[in-house]
C-alpha atoms as one frame of an Amber mdcrd trajectory, in Angstrom:
protein
   3.342 -20.062   0.181  -0.161 -19.167  -0.948  -0.652 -16.230  -3.304  -4.003
 -14.509  -3.688  -4.401 -12.313  -6.750  -6.974  -9.729  -7.699 -10.015 -11.680
  -8.785  -9.150 -14.804  -6.761 -10.410 -14.669  -3.196  -9.572 -16.935  -0.297
 -12.342 -18.160   1.974 -15.378 -16.108   0.996 -17.915 -14.559   3.310 -21.584
 -15.490   3.360 -22.541 -12.716   0.955 -20.811 -10.664  -1.678 -18.577  -7.927
  -0.344 -18.764  -4.440  -1.784 -14.947  -4.624  -1.920 -12.638  -6.789  -4.018
 -11.655  -9.507  -1.535  -8.211 -11.085  -1.996  -8.295 -13.316   1.078 -10.654
 -13.980   3.946 -10.932 -16.394   6.855 -11.956 -16.110  10.512  -8.783 -14.180
  11.354  -7.980 -11.997   8.338  -9.536  -9.892   5.614  -7.406  -8.946   2.616
  -8.883  -6.512   0.105  -7.995  -4.155  -2.723  -8.189  -0.660  -1.233 -10.029
   1.697  -3.582  -8.218   4.962  -4.373  -9.174   8.217  -2.658 -10.711   6.661
   0.458  -8.998   7.387   3.801  -7.996   4.215   5.659  -9.300   5.587   8.945
 -11.369   8.553  10.013  -9.715  11.880   9.284 -10.504  15.588   9.533 -12.552
  15.549   6.300 -15.266  13.401   7.859 -15.453  11.379   4.622 -16.383   7.697
   4.791 -13.298   5.734   5.836 -12.228   2.225   4.882 -12.062   0.810   8.410
 -15.671   1.815   9.148 -16.894   0.606   5.749 -15.228  -2.792   6.236 -16.822
  -3.208   9.667 -20.236  -2.487   8.142 -19.501  -4.852   5.259 -18.559  -7.780
   7.529 -21.517  -7.086   9.833 -23.923  -7.244   6.859 -22.363 -10.281   5.157
 -22.239 -12.420   8.297 -25.349 -10.985   9.981 -23.269 -10.178  13.052 -24.987
  -8.552  16.043 -23.140  -5.828  17.924 -19.807  -4.300  17.015 -17.397  -5.906
  14.549 -13.663  -5.933  15.311 -11.371  -4.766  12.519  -7.693  -4.207  13.283
  -5.542  -1.837  11.233  -2.094  -3.360  10.662  -0.594  -1.080   8.000  -1.665
   2.061   6.179  -1.924   3.453   2.671  -2.187   7.151   1.849  -5.680   8.258
   0.878  -4.996   8.564  -2.891  -3.184   5.196  -3.062  -4.915   1.895  -3.913
  -4.000  -1.780  -3.816  -3.544  -4.778  -1.544  -4.212  -4.353   2.193  -4.613
  -6.824   5.038  -6.846  -6.281   8.083  -7.191  -8.354  11.247 -10.624  -9.680
  12.266  -9.502 -10.551  15.816  -7.317  -8.766  18.365  -5.000 -11.803  18.520
  -4.458 -11.681  14.743  -3.857  -7.916  14.943  -1.254  -8.364  17.677   0.585
 -11.109  15.786   0.553  -9.205  12.485   1.870  -6.102  14.259   4.684  -8.266
  15.613   5.409  -9.429  12.042   5.723  -5.786  11.029   8.141  -5.123  13.919
  10.276  -8.188  13.101  10.347  -7.398   9.361   8.583 -10.612   8.339   5.837
  -8.418   6.857   6.776  -7.627   3.251   5.388  -4.805   1.079   6.037  -4.209
  -2.617   4.731  -1.212  -4.531   4.603  -0.233  -8.176   4.906   3.415  -9.086
   5.338   5.619 -12.159   7.668   8.590 -11.803   8.721  11.528 -13.916  12.215
  11.168 -15.366  14.587   8.369 -14.504  16.558   7.476 -11.350  20.366   7.686
 -11.535  20.767   3.876 -11.558  18.724   0.887 -12.718  18.375  -0.142  -9.086
  19.387   1.316  -5.779  18.674   1.914  -2.119  17.500   5.261  -0.768  18.248
   6.079   2.871  16.989   9.390   4.249  15.889  10.976   7.496  12.292  12.195
   7.233  10.503  14.738   9.394   6.712  15.033   9.426   4.863  18.295   9.965
   1.528  17.172  11.408  -0.099  20.575  10.884   0.460  20.660   7.126   0.555
  16.846   6.749   3.791  17.121   4.781   7.094  15.311   5.128  10.559  16.646
   4.345  14.031  15.152   4.054  16.246  16.484   6.857  19.758  15.915   8.147
  20.467  12.771  10.140  20.136  13.522  13.855  17.408  16.132  13.378  15.058
  15.977  16.402  11.908  14.072  15.461  13.445  12.743  12.251  12.996   9.058
  11.387  15.154   6.889   9.150  13.462   5.823   5.907  14.814   3.061   3.656
  13.542   1.706   0.353  14.955  -0.283  -2.556  13.904   0.576  -6.105  14.233
  -1.317  -9.378  13.629   0.233 -12.804  11.204  -1.937 -14.802  10.955   0.219
 -17.914  10.808   3.738 -19.334   8.384   5.296 -21.827   7.321   8.801 -22.860
   9.472  10.442 -20.172   8.109   8.243 -17.387   9.678   5.323 -15.526   7.951
   2.324 -13.963   9.541   1.318 -10.658   9.219  -1.581  -8.278   9.603  -0.448
  -4.676  10.546  -2.740  -1.795   9.627  -0.813   1.318  11.973  -1.529   4.234
  10.518   1.048   6.635   6.973   2.363   6.807   7.253   6.127   7.162   4.508
   8.563   6.269   4.630   9.593   2.577   7.995   7.827   2.382   7.978   6.643
  -1.245   6.632   9.964  -2.490   9.164  12.083  -0.597  12.240   9.924  -1.206
  11.678   9.631  -4.958  10.931  13.352  -5.267  14.221  13.841  -3.407  16.172
  12.237  -6.269  14.349  14.305  -8.872  11.731  11.679  -9.751   8.381  12.847
  -8.357   5.487  10.429  -8.719   3.064  10.895 -11.587  -0.009  12.695 -10.273
   1.448  13.580  -6.861   0.218  17.106  -6.168   1.923  17.357  -2.785   5.512
  16.483  -3.733   5.443  17.016  -7.490   3.216  20.038  -8.096   5.703  21.526
 -10.582   5.242  18.648 -13.052   1.748  17.318 -12.281  -1.656  18.728 -13.144
  -4.465  19.097 -10.595  -6.900  16.205 -10.814  -4.354  13.599 -11.913  -4.515
  10.337  -9.955  -1.285   9.476  -8.158   0.473   6.482  -9.756   1.366   4.522
  -6.620  -0.059   1.051  -5.995   0.284  -1.533  -3.224   1.072  -4.528  -5.438
   2.053  -7.184  -2.892   1.620  -7.710   0.839   3.295 -10.831   2.242   3.244
 -12.157   5.820   3.050 -15.341   7.890  -0.566 -16.181   8.762  -1.008 -15.197
  12.432  -2.503 -18.595  13.331  -1.437 -21.233  10.760   1.994 -19.596  10.091
   1.505 -20.298   6.367   3.140 -17.650   4.160   0.381 -15.566   2.559   0.813
 -13.165  -0.355  -1.861 -10.726  -1.486  -1.283  -9.488  -5.028  -3.049  -6.621
  -6.780  -2.113  -4.950 -10.060  -2.844  -1.299 -10.827  -5.696  -0.319 -13.167
  -5.051  -0.426 -16.909  -5.251   3.327 -17.258  -2.620   5.935 -18.144   0.236
   5.924 -17.195   0.124   2.283 -16.001  -0.891   1.062 -19.458   2.432   2.180
 -20.919   3.722  -1.202 -19.665   2.235  -4.687 -19.958   0.355  -6.425 -17.158
   2.717  -9.365 -17.654   5.767  -7.196 -16.894   4.101  -5.754 -13.810   3.074
  -9.151 -12.491   6.455 -10.771 -13.117   8.256  -7.890 -11.427   6.532  -8.146
  -8.068   7.161 -11.866  -7.526
């Protein structure tokens, strides 16, 4: 297994990327997604990550014509951290298959208000998305349009009324972590949508894609992309060492 941490890239491009590259070869591009950038074009018309990455690769490799960039998984606009993209359609297809067969592994770190009822546990809910308002709610099992959402959480530490959690995501539903944790009375720090009663406008949501693991679509080698959250409040209530140890 090969791990690629923030600050240690894989096979570099011909020029410096404007993004923090975790891994790169002819098939894949792994980066640290900056916060507050949409992954793909949305109604705001703001610059999106997919388009920016295409431009970046085109410039670095002096590529004529269009650049292929396949989206394999998503992160909400305010969320940052490790992401993998496919540079060929074959790689995209094989990574998508890894997602379907659950050999694609995602670990998040998050800071929540309060404390979960147990030091670790599994949350299973049925979630329903309202596309018009872009909000998700927990509904009864069997509700038309509802999708099962499963995650495992582990408490890593508590300080000043906040708790640091490791999240192993077992399904990839929209807003899943945010909604499920709010559902047990632990809204995420900074989450205006599902924790407006306890968060102030302007706070940055404390949710970070810390690890993305998958078999390389061509070599089959196990790859891990690792990214730690910024050393700003509330993340800095806990040591980088604790955060790094927790996600392995």
